[in-house]
PDB file of C-alpha atoms in Angstrom:
ATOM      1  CA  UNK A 799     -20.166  89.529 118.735  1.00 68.00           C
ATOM      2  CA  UNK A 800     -20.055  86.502 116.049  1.00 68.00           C
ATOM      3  CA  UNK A 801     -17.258  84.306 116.880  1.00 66.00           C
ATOM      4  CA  UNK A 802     -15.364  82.367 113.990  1.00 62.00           C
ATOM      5  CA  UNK A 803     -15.038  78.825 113.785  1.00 62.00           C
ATOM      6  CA  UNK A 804     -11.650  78.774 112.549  1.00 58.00           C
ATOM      7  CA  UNK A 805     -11.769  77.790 109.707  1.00 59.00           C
ATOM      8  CA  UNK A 806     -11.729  79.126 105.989  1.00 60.00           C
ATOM      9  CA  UNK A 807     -14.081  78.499 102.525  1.00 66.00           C
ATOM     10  CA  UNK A 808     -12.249  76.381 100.145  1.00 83.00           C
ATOM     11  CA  UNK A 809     -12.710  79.103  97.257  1.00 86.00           C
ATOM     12  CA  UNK A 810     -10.749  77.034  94.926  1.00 86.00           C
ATOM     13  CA  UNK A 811     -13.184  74.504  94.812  1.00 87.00           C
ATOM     14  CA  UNK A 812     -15.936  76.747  95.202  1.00 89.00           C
ATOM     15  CA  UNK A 813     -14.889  78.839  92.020  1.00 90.00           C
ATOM     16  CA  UNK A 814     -13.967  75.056  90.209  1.00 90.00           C
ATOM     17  CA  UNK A 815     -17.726  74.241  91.175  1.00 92.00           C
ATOM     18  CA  UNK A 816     -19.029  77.569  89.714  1.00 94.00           C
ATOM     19  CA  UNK A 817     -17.387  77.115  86.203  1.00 93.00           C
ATOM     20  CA  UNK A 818     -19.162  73.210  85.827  1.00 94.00           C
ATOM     21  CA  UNK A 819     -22.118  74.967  86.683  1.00 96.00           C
ATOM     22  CA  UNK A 820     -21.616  77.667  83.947  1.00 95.00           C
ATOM     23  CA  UNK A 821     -19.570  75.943  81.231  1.00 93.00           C
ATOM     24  CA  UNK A 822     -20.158  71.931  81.914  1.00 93.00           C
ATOM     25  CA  UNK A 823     -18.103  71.288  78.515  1.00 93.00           C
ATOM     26  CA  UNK A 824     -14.447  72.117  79.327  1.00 91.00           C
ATOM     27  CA  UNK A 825     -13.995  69.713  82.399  1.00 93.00           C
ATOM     28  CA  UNK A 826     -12.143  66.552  80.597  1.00 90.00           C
ATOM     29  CA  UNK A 827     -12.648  63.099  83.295  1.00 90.00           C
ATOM     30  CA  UNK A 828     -13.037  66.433  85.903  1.00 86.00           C
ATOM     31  CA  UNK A 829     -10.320  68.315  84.868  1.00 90.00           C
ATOM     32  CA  UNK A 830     -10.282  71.444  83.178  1.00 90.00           C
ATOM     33  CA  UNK A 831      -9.374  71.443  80.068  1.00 92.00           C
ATOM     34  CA  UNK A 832      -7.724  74.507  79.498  1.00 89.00           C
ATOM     35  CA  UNK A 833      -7.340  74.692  75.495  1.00 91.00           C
ATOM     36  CA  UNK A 834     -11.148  74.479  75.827  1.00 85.00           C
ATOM     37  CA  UNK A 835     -11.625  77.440  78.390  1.00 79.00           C
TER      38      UNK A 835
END
């Protein structure tokens, strides 16, 4: 059996890091900009 280190994925940032990938345009001085999305 696999045994866990403990600790969890910071999906936040992973999902924040998918969207400049997809639409570069709305992050504002990296910061979403909302209005924009």
């Amino acid at each position: 059996m696999e045994k866990l280190n403990g600790t969890s994925m910071d999906l936040i940032q992973e999902n924040v890091k998918k969207l400049k990938e997809i639409f570069p345009e709305i992050f504002i001085e990296g910061r979403i900009d909302f209005e924009l999305l």
